[in-house]
PDB file of C-alpha atoms in Angstrom:
ATOM      1  CA  MET A 353      10.513  21.655 -34.708  1.00  0.00           C
ATOM      2  CA  LYS A 354      13.240  19.683 -36.560  1.00  0.00           C
ATOM      3  CA  ASN A 355      15.476  22.744 -36.532  1.00  0.00           C
ATOM      4  CA  PHE A 356      14.941  23.175 -32.818  1.00  0.00           C
ATOM      5  CA  ASN A 357      15.793  19.505 -32.205  1.00  0.00           C
ATOM      6  CA  LYS A 358      19.071  20.008 -34.085  1.00  0.00           C
ATOM      7  CA  LYS A 359      19.681  23.173 -32.102  1.00  0.00           C
ATOM      8  CA  LEU A 360      19.159  21.290 -28.860  1.00  0.00           C
ATOM      9  CA  GLU A 361      21.568  18.531 -29.905  1.00  0.00           C
ATOM     10  CA  LYS A 362      24.190  21.062 -30.954  1.00  0.00           C
ATOM     11  CA  PHE A 363      23.680  22.934 -27.723  1.00  0.00           C
ATOM     12  CA  LYS A 364      24.183  19.765 -25.686  1.00  0.00           C
ATOM     13  CA  ALA A 365      27.370  18.849 -27.572  1.00  0.00           C
ATOM     14  CA  ASN A 366      28.896  22.289 -27.004  1.00  0.00           C
ATOM     15  CA  SER A 367      28.063  22.696 -23.323  1.00  0.00           C
ATOM     16  CA  LYS A 368      29.169  21.106 -20.091  1.00  0.00           C
ATOM     17  CA  ASN A 369      26.892  20.007 -17.280  1.00  0.00           C
ATOM     18  CA  PRO A 370      25.960  23.327 -15.630  1.00  0.00           C
ATOM     19  CA  PHE A 371      25.359  21.710 -12.244  1.00  0.00           C
ATOM     20  CA  SER A 372      28.235  20.850  -9.953  1.00  0.00           C
ATOM     21  CA  VAL A 373      28.728  19.025  -6.661  1.00  0.00           C
ATOM     22  CA  PRO A 374      30.853  19.800  -3.579  1.00  0.00           C
ATOM     23  CA  LYS A 375      34.466  18.696  -3.893  1.00  0.00           C
ATOM     24  CA  GLY A 376      35.002  14.979  -3.198  1.00  0.00           C
ATOM     25  CA  TYR A 377      31.246  14.330  -2.947  1.00  0.00           C
ATOM     26  CA  PHE A 378      31.270  11.121  -5.010  1.00  0.00           C
ATOM     27  CA  ASP A 379      34.422   9.851  -3.250  1.00  0.00           C
ATOM     28  CA  ASP A 380      32.827  10.213   0.186  1.00  0.00           C
ATOM     29  CA  PHE A 381      29.317   9.130  -0.684  1.00  0.00           C
ATOM     30  CA  PRO A 382      29.882   5.299  -0.608  1.00  0.00           C
ATOM     31  CA  SER A 383      31.434   5.427   2.892  1.00  0.00           C
ATOM     32  CA  ARG A 384      28.643   7.736   4.141  1.00  0.00           C
ATOM     33  CA  MET A 385      26.167   5.297   2.679  1.00  0.00           C
ATOM     34  CA  GLN A 386      27.927   2.382   4.367  1.00  0.00           C
ATOM     35  CA  ASP A 387      27.714   4.172   7.748  1.00  0.00           C
ATOM     36  CA  ARG A 388      24.024   4.806   7.264  1.00  0.00           C
ATOM     37  CA  ILE A 389      23.395   1.170   6.344  1.00  0.00           C
ATOM     38  CA  ILE A 390      25.224   0.049   9.507  1.00  0.00           C
ATOM     39  CA  SER A 391      23.125   2.383  11.692  1.00  0.00           C
ATOM     40  CA  GLU A 392      19.938   1.171   9.929  1.00  0.00           C
ATOM     41  CA  GLN A 393      20.998  -2.418  10.606  1.00  0.00           C
ATOM     42  CA  LYS A 394      21.599  -1.637  14.301  1.00  0.00           C
ATOM     43  CA  GLU A 395      18.171  -0.052  14.523  1.00  0.00           C
ATOM     44  CA  TYR A 396      16.655  -3.069  12.763  1.00  0.00           C
ATOM     45  CA  ILE A 397      18.424  -5.495  15.130  1.00  0.00           C
ATOM     46  CA  TRP A 398      17.169  -3.480  18.142  1.00  0.00           C
ATOM     47  CA  VAL A 399      13.585  -3.669  16.828  1.00  0.00           C
ATOM     48  CA  ILE A 400      13.936  -7.421  16.184  1.00  0.00           C
ATOM     49  CA  ARG A 401      15.283  -7.990  19.720  1.00  0.00           C
ATOM     50  CA  LEU A 402      12.457  -5.976  21.250  1.00  0.00           C
ATOM     51  CA  PHE A 403       9.933  -7.910  19.180  1.00  0.00           C
ATOM     52  CA  ARG A 404      11.448 -11.246  20.270  1.00  0.00           C
ATOM     53  CA  TYR A 405      11.265 -10.139  23.897  1.00  0.00           C
ATOM     54  CA  VAL A 406       7.628  -9.005  23.804  1.00  0.00           C
ATOM     55  CA  LYS A 407       6.377 -11.786  21.493  1.00  0.00           C
ATOM     56  CA  PRO A 408       5.542 -14.351  24.279  1.00  0.00           C
ATOM     57  CA  GLN A 409       3.692 -11.694  26.291  1.00  0.00           C
ATOM     58  CA  PHE A 410       1.703 -10.674  23.222  1.00  0.00           C
ATOM     59  CA  ALA A 411       0.887 -14.318  22.468  1.00  0.00           C
ATOM     60  CA  LEU A 412      -0.345 -14.904  26.051  1.00  0.00           C
ATOM     61  CA  ALA A 413      -2.483 -11.750  25.995  1.00  0.00           C
ATOM     62  CA  PHE A 414      -3.919 -12.757  22.637  1.00  0.00           C
ATOM     63  CA  MET A 415      -4.790 -16.240  23.977  1.00  0.00           C
ATOM     64  CA  ILE A 416      -6.544 -14.806  27.049  1.00  0.00           C
ATOM     65  CA  ILE A 417      -8.544 -12.340  24.944  1.00  0.00           C
ATOM     66  CA  THR A 418      -9.504 -15.094  22.466  1.00  0.00           C
ATOM     67  CA  PHE A 419     -10.607 -17.383  25.310  1.00  0.00           C
ATOM     68  CA  ALA A 420     -12.686 -14.596  26.901  1.00  0.00           C
ATOM     69  CA  VAL A 421     -14.390 -13.800  23.588  1.00  0.00           C
ATOM     70  CA  ILE A 422     -15.204 -17.473  22.939  1.00  0.00           C
ATOM     71  CA  ALA A 423     -16.552 -17.948  26.513  1.00  0.00           C
ATOM     72  CA  TYR A 424     -18.692 -14.811  26.292  1.00  0.00           C
ATOM     73  CA  GLY A 425     -20.059 -15.881  22.899  1.00  0.00           C
ATOM     74  CA  THR A 426     -20.881 -19.399  24.135  1.00  0.00           C
ATOM     75  CA  VAL A 427     -22.700 -18.160  27.273  1.00  0.00           C
ATOM     76  CA  ASN A 428     -24.664 -15.656  25.198  1.00  0.00           C
ATOM     77  CA  PHE A 429     -25.601 -18.373  22.702  1.00  0.00           C
ATOM     78  CA  ILE A 430     -26.816 -20.741  25.439  1.00  0.00           C
ATOM     79  CA  LEU A 431     -28.823 -18.034  27.190  1.00  0.00           C
ATOM     80  CA  SER A 432     -30.494 -16.896  23.995  1.00  0.00           C
ATOM     81  CA  ASN A 433     -31.550 -20.496  23.173  1.00  0.00           C
ATOM     82  CA  ARG A 434     -32.895 -21.263  26.643  1.00  0.00           C
ATOM     83  CA  THR A 435     -36.268 -19.476  26.246  1.00  0.00           C
ATOM     84  CA  THR A 436     -37.091 -21.048  22.907  1.00  0.00           C
ATOM     85  CA  ASN A 437     -37.847 -24.572  24.223  1.00  0.00           C
ATOM     86  CA  GLY A 438     -40.829 -26.756  23.213  1.00  0.00           C
ATOM     87  CA  ILE A 439     -43.206 -25.784  26.063  1.00  0.00           C
ATOM     88  CA  ASP A 440     -45.944 -23.380  25.208  1.00  0.00           C
ATOM     89  CA  ASN A 441     -45.524 -20.047  27.017  1.00  0.00           C
ATOM     90  CA  GLU A 442     -48.950 -20.054  28.706  1.00  0.00           C
ATOM     91  CA  LEU A 443     -48.379 -23.540  30.095  1.00  0.00           C
ATOM     92  CA  TYR A 444     -44.905 -22.620  31.282  1.00  0.00           C
ATOM     93  CA  THR A 445     -46.295 -19.546  33.066  1.00  0.00           C
ATOM     94  CA  ARG A 446     -49.002 -21.589  34.696  1.00  0.00           C
ATOM     95  CA  ILE A 447     -46.490 -24.166  35.920  1.00  0.00           C
ATOM     96  CA  MET A 448     -44.288 -21.441  37.348  1.00  0.00           C
ATOM     97  CA  GLU A 449     -47.215 -19.559  38.884  1.00  0.00           C
ATOM     98  CA  VAL A 450     -48.318 -22.488  40.999  1.00  0.00           C
ATOM     99  CA  ASP A 451     -45.415 -22.165  43.369  1.00  0.00           C
ATOM    100  CA  PRO A 452     -41.933 -21.759  42.041  1.00  0.00           C
ATOM    101  CA  THR A 453     -40.447 -23.113  45.296  1.00  0.00           C
ATOM    102  CA  GLU A 454     -42.377 -26.365  45.055  1.00  0.00           C
ATOM    103  CA  PHE A 455     -41.726 -26.930  41.405  1.00  0.00           C
ATOM    104  CA  SER A 456     -40.834 -30.569  40.752  1.00  0.00           C
ATOM    105  CA  GLU A 457     -40.777 -33.007  37.855  1.00  0.00           C
ATOM    106  CA  GLN A 458     -43.833 -34.759  39.274  1.00  0.00           C
ATOM    107  CA  HIS A 459     -45.792 -31.503  39.368  1.00  0.00           C
ATOM    108  CA  PHE A 460     -44.756 -30.697  35.851  1.00  0.00           C
ATOM    109  CA  LEU A 461     -45.994 -34.107  34.593  1.00  0.00           C
ATOM    110  CA  GLU A 462     -49.313 -33.701  36.394  1.00  0.00           C
ATOM    111  CA  VAL A 463     -49.966 -30.373  34.697  1.00  0.00           C
ATOM    112  CA  LEU A 464     -49.071 -31.854  31.316  1.00  0.00           C
ATOM    113  CA  PHE A 465     -51.451 -34.818  31.795  1.00  0.00           C
ATOM    114  CA  GLU A 466     -54.148 -32.423  32.923  1.00  0.00           C
ATOM    115  CA  GLU A 467     -53.706 -30.482  29.667  1.00  0.00           C
ATOM    116  CA  GLU A 468     -53.979 -33.713  27.649  1.00  0.00           C
ATOM    117  CA  ARG A 469     -57.079 -34.766  29.618  1.00  0.00           C
ATOM    118  CA  LYS A 470     -58.717 -31.418  28.874  1.00  0.00           C
ATOM    119  CA  VAL A 471     -58.145 -31.925  25.144  1.00  0.00           C
ATOM    120  CA  ASN A 472     -59.611 -35.456  25.327  1.00  0.00           C
ATOM    121  CA  ASP A 473     -62.659 -34.206  27.296  1.00  0.00           C
ATOM    122  CA  HIS A 474     -63.232 -31.604  24.630  1.00  0.00           C
ATOM    123  CA  LYS A 475     -63.120 -34.330  21.934  1.00  0.00           C
ATOM    124  CA  ASN A 476     -65.587 -36.513  23.913  1.00  0.00           C
ATOM    125  CA  ASP A 477     -68.000 -33.549  24.196  1.00  0.00           C
ATOM    126  CA  GLU A 478     -67.906 -33.075  20.433  1.00  0.00           C
ATOM    127  CA  MET A 479     -68.541 -36.798  19.860  1.00  0.00           C
ATOM    128  CA  GLU A 480     -71.563 -36.788  22.199  1.00  0.00           C
ATOM    129  CA  PHE A 481     -72.999 -33.757  20.436  1.00  0.00           C
ATOM    130  CA  TYR A 482     -72.860 -35.565  17.054  1.00  0.00           C
ATOM    131  CA  ILE A 483     -74.483 -38.716  18.496  1.00  0.00           C
ATOM    132  CA  HIS A 484     -77.329 -36.680  20.055  1.00  0.00           C
ATOM    133  CA  TYR A 485     -77.835 -34.859  16.787  1.00  0.00           C
ATOM    134  CA  LEU A 486     -78.070 -38.133  14.822  1.00  0.00           C
ATOM    135  CA  VAL A 487     -80.532 -39.622  17.363  1.00  0.00           C
ATOM    136  CA  ASP A 488     -82.672 -36.436  17.499  1.00  0.00           C
ATOM    137  CA  GLU A 489     -82.901 -36.128  13.748  1.00  0.00           C
ATOM    138  CA  ASP A 490     -83.492 -39.856  13.420  1.00  0.00           C
ATOM    139  CA  ILE A 491     -80.785 -40.372  10.883  1.00  0.00           C
ATOM    140  CA  ASP A 492     -79.758 -43.977  10.568  1.00  0.00           C
ATOM    141  CA  TYR A 493     -76.186 -45.109   9.862  1.00  0.00           C
ATOM    142  CA  GLY A 494     -77.062 -46.447   6.355  1.00  0.00           C
ATOM    143  CA  THR A 495     -78.550 -43.099   5.213  1.00  0.00           C
ATOM    144  CA  LEU A 496     -75.468 -41.253   6.519  1.00  0.00           C
ATOM    145  CA  ILE A 497     -73.115 -43.573   4.569  1.00  0.00           C
ATOM    146  CA  ASP A 498     -75.253 -43.109   1.386  1.00  0.00           C
ATOM    147  CA  GLU A 499     -75.114 -39.297   1.774  1.00  0.00           C
ATOM    148  CA  LEU A 500     -71.331 -39.321   2.154  1.00  0.00           C
TER     149      LEU A 500
ATOM    150  CA  MET B 667      35.127   1.977 -10.501  1.00  0.00           C
ATOM    151  CA  SER B 668      33.809  -1.575 -10.325  1.00  0.00           C
ATOM    152  CA  ASP B 669      34.120  -3.817 -13.364  1.00  0.00           C
ATOM    153  CA  TYR B 670      31.471  -6.233 -12.132  1.00  0.00           C
ATOM    154  CA  SER B 671      28.384  -6.807 -14.255  1.00  0.00           C
ATOM    155  CA  ASP B 672      24.942  -6.388 -12.660  1.00  0.00           C
ATOM    156  CA  LYS B 673      24.498 -10.167 -12.600  1.00  0.00           C
ATOM    157  CA  GLU B 674      27.799 -10.654 -10.796  1.00  0.00           C
ATOM    158  CA  LEU B 675      26.910  -7.941  -8.304  1.00  0.00           C
ATOM    159  CA  LEU B 676      23.561  -9.577  -7.564  1.00  0.00           C
ATOM    160  CA  THR B 677      25.198 -12.988  -7.093  1.00  0.00           C
ATOM    161  CA  LEU B 678      27.733 -11.406  -4.768  1.00  0.00           C
ATOM    162  CA  PHE B 679      24.967  -9.695  -2.804  1.00  0.00           C
ATOM    163  CA  LYS B 680      23.209 -13.012  -2.214  1.00  0.00           C
ATOM    164  CA  ASN B 681      26.290 -14.216  -0.329  1.00  0.00           C
ATOM    165  CA  ILE B 682      25.652 -12.857   3.194  1.00  0.00           C
ATOM    166  CA  GLU B 683      29.349 -12.550   4.031  1.00  0.00           C
ATOM    167  CA  LYS B 684      30.005 -10.404   0.947  1.00  0.00           C
ATOM    168  CA  ARG B 685      26.760  -8.456   1.062  1.00  0.00           C
ATOM    169  CA  ASN B 686      28.249  -5.195   2.337  1.00  0.00           C
ATOM    170  CA  PHE B 687      31.065  -5.350  -0.192  1.00  0.00           C
ATOM    171  CA  ALA B 688      28.609  -6.013  -3.046  1.00  0.00           C
ATOM    172  CA  PHE B 689      26.382  -3.163  -1.963  1.00  0.00           C
ATOM    173  CA  ASN B 690      29.349  -0.819  -1.823  1.00  0.00           C
ATOM    174  CA  LEU B 691      30.187  -1.767  -5.409  1.00  0.00           C
ATOM    175  CA  ILE B 692      26.591  -1.126  -6.497  1.00  0.00           C
ATOM    176  CA  VAL B 693      26.694   2.325  -4.873  1.00  0.00           C
ATOM    177  CA  ARG B 694      29.988   3.126  -6.581  1.00  0.00           C
ATOM    178  CA  LYS B 695      28.709   1.941  -9.962  1.00  0.00           C
ATOM    179  CA  TYR B 696      25.407   3.843  -9.965  1.00  0.00           C
ATOM    180  CA  GLN B 697      25.819   6.826  -7.632  1.00  0.00           C
ATOM    181  CA  VAL B 698      26.806   9.320 -10.338  1.00  0.00           C
ATOM    182  CA  LYS B 699      24.038   8.404 -12.816  1.00  0.00           C
ATOM    183  CA  LEU B 700      21.359   8.350 -10.149  1.00  0.00           C
ATOM    184  CA  TYR B 701      22.630  11.588  -8.597  1.00  0.00           C
ATOM    185  CA  TRP B 702      22.270  13.499 -11.874  1.00  0.00           C
ATOM    186  CA  HIS B 703      18.905  11.946 -12.597  1.00  0.00           C
ATOM    187  CA  ILE B 704      17.587  13.096  -9.203  1.00  0.00           C
ATOM    188  CA  ARG B 705      19.369  16.464  -9.338  1.00  0.00           C
ATOM    189  CA  LYS B 706      17.626  17.416 -12.579  1.00  0.00           C
ATOM    190  CA  ILE B 707      14.272  16.738 -10.946  1.00  0.00           C
ATOM    191  CA  VAL B 708      14.742  18.466  -7.577  1.00  0.00           C
ATOM    192  CA  ILE B 709      17.487  20.963  -8.612  1.00  0.00           C
ATOM    193  CA  LYS B 710      19.032  21.535  -5.149  1.00  0.00           C
ATOM    194  CA  HIS B 711      22.148  19.594  -4.159  1.00  0.00           C
ATOM    195  CA  ASP B 712      21.164  19.028  -0.497  1.00  0.00           C
ATOM    196  CA  ASP B 713      17.761  17.621  -1.450  1.00  0.00           C
ATOM    197  CA  THR B 714      19.405  15.428  -4.085  1.00  0.00           C
ATOM    198  CA  ASP B 715      21.823  14.069  -1.486  1.00  0.00           C
ATOM    199  CA  ASP B 716      18.947  13.127   0.871  1.00  0.00           C
ATOM    200  CA  ILE B 717      16.946  11.485  -1.906  1.00  0.00           C
ATOM    201  CA  LEU B 718      19.968   9.575  -3.191  1.00  0.00           C
ATOM    202  CA  GLN B 719      20.626   8.190   0.293  1.00  0.00           C
ATOM    203  CA  ASN B 720      16.978   7.191   0.713  1.00  0.00           C
ATOM    204  CA  THR B 721      17.086   5.553  -2.719  1.00  0.00           C
ATOM    205  CA  PHE B 722      20.071   3.394  -1.772  1.00  0.00           C
ATOM    206  CA  ILE B 723      18.509   2.528   1.610  1.00  0.00           C
ATOM    207  CA  LYS B 724      15.456   1.261  -0.271  1.00  0.00           C
ATOM    208  CA  VAL B 725      17.727  -0.634  -2.650  1.00  0.00           C
ATOM    209  CA  TRP B 726      19.510  -2.235   0.324  1.00  0.00           C
ATOM    210  CA  LYS B 727      16.204  -3.319   1.865  1.00  0.00           C
ATOM    211  CA  GLY B 728      14.684  -4.545  -1.385  1.00  0.00           C
ATOM    212  CA  LEU B 729      17.642  -6.123  -3.139  1.00  0.00           C
ATOM    213  CA  GLU B 730      17.281  -9.443  -1.314  1.00  0.00           C
ATOM    214  CA  GLY B 731      13.804  -9.876  -2.798  1.00  0.00           C
ATOM    215  CA  PHE B 732      14.764  -8.541  -6.244  1.00  0.00           C
ATOM    216  CA  ARG B 733      13.525 -11.214  -8.665  1.00  0.00           C
ATOM    217  CA  GLU B 734      15.473  -9.994 -11.695  1.00  0.00           C
ATOM    218  CA  ASP B 735      12.300  -9.620 -13.771  1.00  0.00           C
ATOM    219  CA  SER B 736      13.746  -6.273 -14.809  1.00  0.00           C
ATOM    220  CA  LYS B 737      17.324  -5.049 -15.165  1.00  0.00           C
ATOM    221  CA  LEU B 738      19.053  -3.820 -12.006  1.00  0.00           C
ATOM    222  CA  TYR B 739      19.730  -0.515 -13.752  1.00  0.00           C
ATOM    223  CA  THR B 740      16.068   0.152 -14.589  1.00  0.00           C
ATOM    224  CA  TRP B 741      14.987  -0.955 -11.103  1.00  0.00           C
ATOM    225  CA  LEU B 742      17.383   1.544  -9.509  1.00  0.00           C
ATOM    226  CA  TYR B 743      16.154   4.332 -11.775  1.00  0.00           C
ATOM    227  CA  ARG B 744      12.548   3.494 -10.911  1.00  0.00           C
ATOM    228  CA  ILE B 745      13.256   3.773  -7.181  1.00  0.00           C
ATOM    229  CA  ALA B 746      15.142   7.050  -7.671  1.00  0.00           C
ATOM    230  CA  THR B 747      12.325   8.499  -9.818  1.00  0.00           C
ATOM    231  CA  ASN B 748       9.635   7.489  -7.332  1.00  0.00           C
ATOM    232  CA  GLU B 749      11.630   8.879  -4.413  1.00  0.00           C
ATOM    233  CA  SER B 750      12.094  12.194  -6.253  1.00  0.00           C
ATOM    234  CA  LEU B 751       8.398  12.474  -7.140  1.00  0.00           C
ATOM    235  CA  THR B 752       7.409  11.618  -3.562  1.00  0.00           C
ATOM    236  CA  TYR B 753       9.791  14.310  -2.309  1.00  0.00           C
ATOM    237  CA  LEU B 754       8.258  16.931  -4.634  1.00  0.00           C
ATOM    238  CA  LYS B 755       4.763  15.968  -3.527  1.00  0.00           C
ATOM    239  CA  GLN B 756       5.780  16.254   0.129  1.00  0.00           C
ATOM    240  CA  GLN B 757       7.256  19.708  -0.458  1.00  0.00           C
ATOM    241  CA  LYS B 758       4.068  20.917  -2.113  1.00  0.00           C
ATOM    242  CA  THR B 759       1.782  19.577   0.606  1.00  0.00           C
ATOM    243  CA  ARG B 760       4.096  20.671   3.448  1.00  0.00           C
ATOM    244  CA  TYR B 761       3.929  24.327   2.451  1.00  0.00           C
ATOM    245  CA  LEU B 762       0.463  24.025   0.861  1.00  0.00           C
ATOM    246  CA  LEU B 763       1.861  25.394  -2.370  1.00  0.00           C
ATOM    247  CA  PRO B 764       0.088  25.272  -5.718  1.00  0.00           C
ATOM    248  CA  LEU B 765       2.084  23.630  -8.498  1.00  0.00           C
ATOM    249  CA  VAL B 766       3.040  26.905 -10.220  1.00  0.00           C
ATOM    250  CA  ASP B 767       4.429  28.471  -7.032  1.00  0.00           C
ATOM    251  CA  TYR B 768       6.566  25.469  -6.273  1.00  0.00           C
ATOM    252  CA  GLU B 769       8.028  25.516  -9.788  1.00  0.00           C
ATOM    253  CA  ASN B 770       8.763  29.217  -9.378  1.00  0.00           C
ATOM    254  CA  GLN B 771      10.627  28.367  -6.195  1.00  0.00           C
ATOM    255  CA  LEU B 772      12.680  25.785  -8.098  1.00  0.00           C
ATOM    256  CA  LYS B 773      13.511  28.413 -10.728  1.00  0.00           C
ATOM    257  CA  GLU B 774      14.593  30.841  -8.027  1.00  0.00           C
ATOM    258  CA  SER B 775      16.770  28.189  -6.432  1.00  0.00           C
ATOM    259  CA  LEU B 776      18.361  27.693  -9.862  1.00  0.00           C
ATOM    260  CA  GLU B 777      19.381  31.369  -9.762  1.00  0.00           C
ATOM    261  CA  SER B 778      20.737  31.194  -6.230  1.00  0.00           C
ATOM    262  CA  ASP B 779      22.262  27.692  -6.333  1.00  0.00           C
ATOM    263  CA  GLU B 780      26.012  27.920  -5.687  1.00  0.00           C
ATOM    264  CA  TYR B 781      26.426  24.595  -7.519  1.00  0.00           C
ATOM    265  CA  PHE B 782      24.887  25.874 -10.777  1.00  0.00           C
ATOM    266  CA  ASN B 783      27.537  27.280 -13.091  1.00  0.00           C
ATOM    267  CA  GLY B 784      25.695  27.393 -16.414  1.00  0.00           C
ATOM    268  CA  ASP B 785      25.730  30.250 -18.905  1.00  0.00           C
ATOM    269  CA  GLU B 786      22.667  32.283 -19.899  1.00  0.00           C
ATOM    270  CA  ILE B 787      21.400  29.796 -22.534  1.00  0.00           C
ATOM    271  CA  GLN B 788      21.728  26.902 -20.117  1.00  0.00           C
ATOM    272  CA  ARG B 789      19.841  28.833 -17.457  1.00  0.00           C
ATOM    273  CA  ARG B 790      17.052  29.567 -19.965  1.00  0.00           C
ATOM    274  CA  LEU B 791      16.915  25.929 -21.038  1.00  0.00           C
ATOM    275  CA  HIS B 792      16.665  24.652 -17.454  1.00  0.00           C
ATOM    276  CA  LYS B 793      14.020  27.239 -16.610  1.00  0.00           C
ATOM    277  CA  ALA B 794      12.020  26.158 -19.655  1.00  0.00           C
ATOM    278  CA  ILE B 795      12.373  22.519 -18.544  1.00  0.00           C
ATOM    279  CA  LEU B 796      11.084  23.483 -15.095  1.00  0.00           C
ATOM    280  CA  ASP B 797       7.936  24.858 -16.733  1.00  0.00           C
ATOM    281  CA  LEU B 798       7.071  21.375 -18.014  1.00  0.00           C
ATOM    282  CA  PRO B 799       4.695  19.111 -16.070  1.00  0.00           C
ATOM    283  CA  GLU B 800       6.597  16.745 -13.728  1.00  0.00           C
ATOM    284  CA  LYS B 801       6.254  13.535 -15.746  1.00  0.00           C
ATOM    285  CA  GLN B 802       7.039  15.298 -19.038  1.00  0.00           C
ATOM    286  CA  ARG B 803      10.101  16.866 -17.392  1.00  0.00           C
ATOM    287  CA  ILE B 804      11.367  13.452 -16.312  1.00  0.00           C
ATOM    288  CA  VAL B 805      10.833  12.030 -19.802  1.00  0.00           C
ATOM    289  CA  PHE B 806      12.684  14.955 -21.371  1.00  0.00           C
ATOM    290  CA  ASN B 807      15.607  14.663 -18.924  1.00  0.00           C
ATOM    291  CA  MET B 808      15.955  10.923 -19.458  1.00  0.00           C
ATOM    292  CA  LYS B 809      15.884  11.205 -23.236  1.00  0.00           C
ATOM    293  CA  TYR B 810      17.822  14.432 -23.733  1.00  0.00           C
ATOM    294  CA  PHE B 811      20.421  14.388 -20.945  1.00  0.00           C
ATOM    295  CA  ASP B 812      20.739  10.667 -20.069  1.00  0.00           C
ATOM    296  CA  GLU B 813      20.203   9.527 -23.693  1.00  0.00           C
ATOM    297  CA  MET B 814      18.190   6.592 -22.460  1.00  0.00           C
ATOM    298  CA  LYS B 815      16.417   4.162 -24.797  1.00  0.00           C
ATOM    299  CA  TYR B 816      12.637   4.410 -24.962  1.00  0.00           C
ATOM    300  CA  ASP B 817      12.333   0.718 -24.003  1.00  0.00           C
ATOM    301  CA  ASP B 818      14.272   1.257 -20.779  1.00  0.00           C
ATOM    302  CA  MET B 819      12.308   4.424 -20.053  1.00  0.00           C
ATOM    303  CA  ALA B 820       9.071   2.499 -20.564  1.00  0.00           C
ATOM    304  CA  GLU B 821      10.233  -0.089 -18.022  1.00  0.00           C
ATOM    305  CA  ILE B 822      11.228   2.570 -15.493  1.00  0.00           C
ATOM    306  CA  LEU B 823       8.151   4.756 -15.834  1.00  0.00           C
ATOM    307  CA  LYS B 824       5.735   1.886 -16.518  1.00  0.00           C
ATOM    308  CA  THR B 825       4.368   3.610 -19.616  1.00  0.00           C
ATOM    309  CA  SER B 826       4.168   2.625 -23.278  1.00  0.00           C
ATOM    310  CA  VAL B 827       6.888   3.627 -25.742  1.00  0.00           C
ATOM    311  CA  GLY B 828       4.288   5.493 -27.827  1.00  0.00           C
ATOM    312  CA  ALA B 829       3.189   7.589 -24.860  1.00  0.00           C
ATOM    313  CA  LEU B 830       6.814   8.408 -24.055  1.00  0.00           C
ATOM    314  CA  LYS B 831       7.555   9.495 -27.639  1.00  0.00           C
ATOM    315  CA  ALA B 832       4.486  11.736 -27.597  1.00  0.00           C
ATOM    316  CA  SER B 833       5.479  13.128 -24.226  1.00  0.00           C
ATOM    317  CA  TYR B 834       9.011  13.950 -25.435  1.00  0.00           C
ATOM    318  CA  HIS B 835       7.647  15.542 -28.609  1.00  0.00           C
ATOM    319  CA  HIS B 836       5.303  17.798 -26.586  1.00  0.00           C
ATOM    320  CA  ALA B 837       8.111  18.691 -24.200  1.00  0.00           C
ATOM    321  CA  VAL B 838      10.396  19.814 -27.051  1.00  0.00           C
ATOM    322  CA  LYS B 839       7.579  21.871 -28.576  1.00  0.00           C
ATOM    323  CA  LYS B 840       6.898  23.617 -25.257  1.00  0.00           C
ATOM    324  CA  ILE B 841      10.583  24.379 -24.731  1.00  0.00           C
ATOM    325  CA  GLU B 842      10.845  25.763 -28.277  1.00  0.00           C
ATOM    326  CA  LYS B 843       7.818  27.985 -27.646  1.00  0.00           C
ATOM    327  CA  LYS B 844       9.336  29.206 -24.383  1.00  0.00           C
ATOM    328  CA  PHE B 845      12.611  30.042 -26.146  1.00  0.00           C
ATOM    329  CA  LYS B 846      10.734  32.026 -28.815  1.00  0.00           C
ATOM    330  CA  GLU B 847       8.774  33.955 -26.182  1.00  0.00           C
ATOM    331  CA  ASP B 848      11.897  35.021 -24.207  1.00  0.00           C
TER     332      ASP B 848
END
């Protein structure tokens, strides 16, 4: 390995670069490069000009699209929340079934009060049942308190 | 040839009015070194010319943002190396060639290249170098032909000095083996 390294070094010292280039290549290369840079710059300037020209149109289109997306999203959001209000579905159906054309705030309130009245009637029935039970079984108030 | 240092050239380049002049000086200062570095990787003169031009175009576009974290010289070499490796990769994928076939093509082009005037030993040496894996070939060229320091090579190839020394050692062993076989 060491011998081969020495051989390589010796070989390099005794030999010229085996590759060559066309005559005058390195003299011409900087000016060719300069020409290419100038054409690249022209191309770059053309792209910049085009971009400057189309930029306002792109901005306007972007604004319109953004506005449309926001509007669509908002409408969708409102519509999806509309059905989830506080009124119980059965009651809502009943209100609407009466006569959708004659639906008014007054009518709506009447139905609501009727619902409340029904609940109260149900409570009164329960109360009466307990009273009758206590009278029938002859349980006086004192005994009931003692039991509790 | 320009007598400007890299620092002076970079300062000159930052002045917009003198930018073209500064770039011309950079091209004049580094064209020969970079040409030979690329030529030893891709072998053919025409390909080398294209890659060298692309390298300097990239330098032109990137020099404004060059932060001087590394030396200008190592930065230029890095661009040239990357451009050469990208070119080789493109050639292999363009013709759907396996690695071995493409290297055989390079060896054949060494035989037919009108700009290769080496003797028999030189031809054997360059063929043996072409048998090395790409990265190992670049390391060998940089160390043997360009006599570059390992530290600079490490900066260019983004590898450790130890890995580069090992790579060079393996490359020499493979070339020696190839010489013994022939």
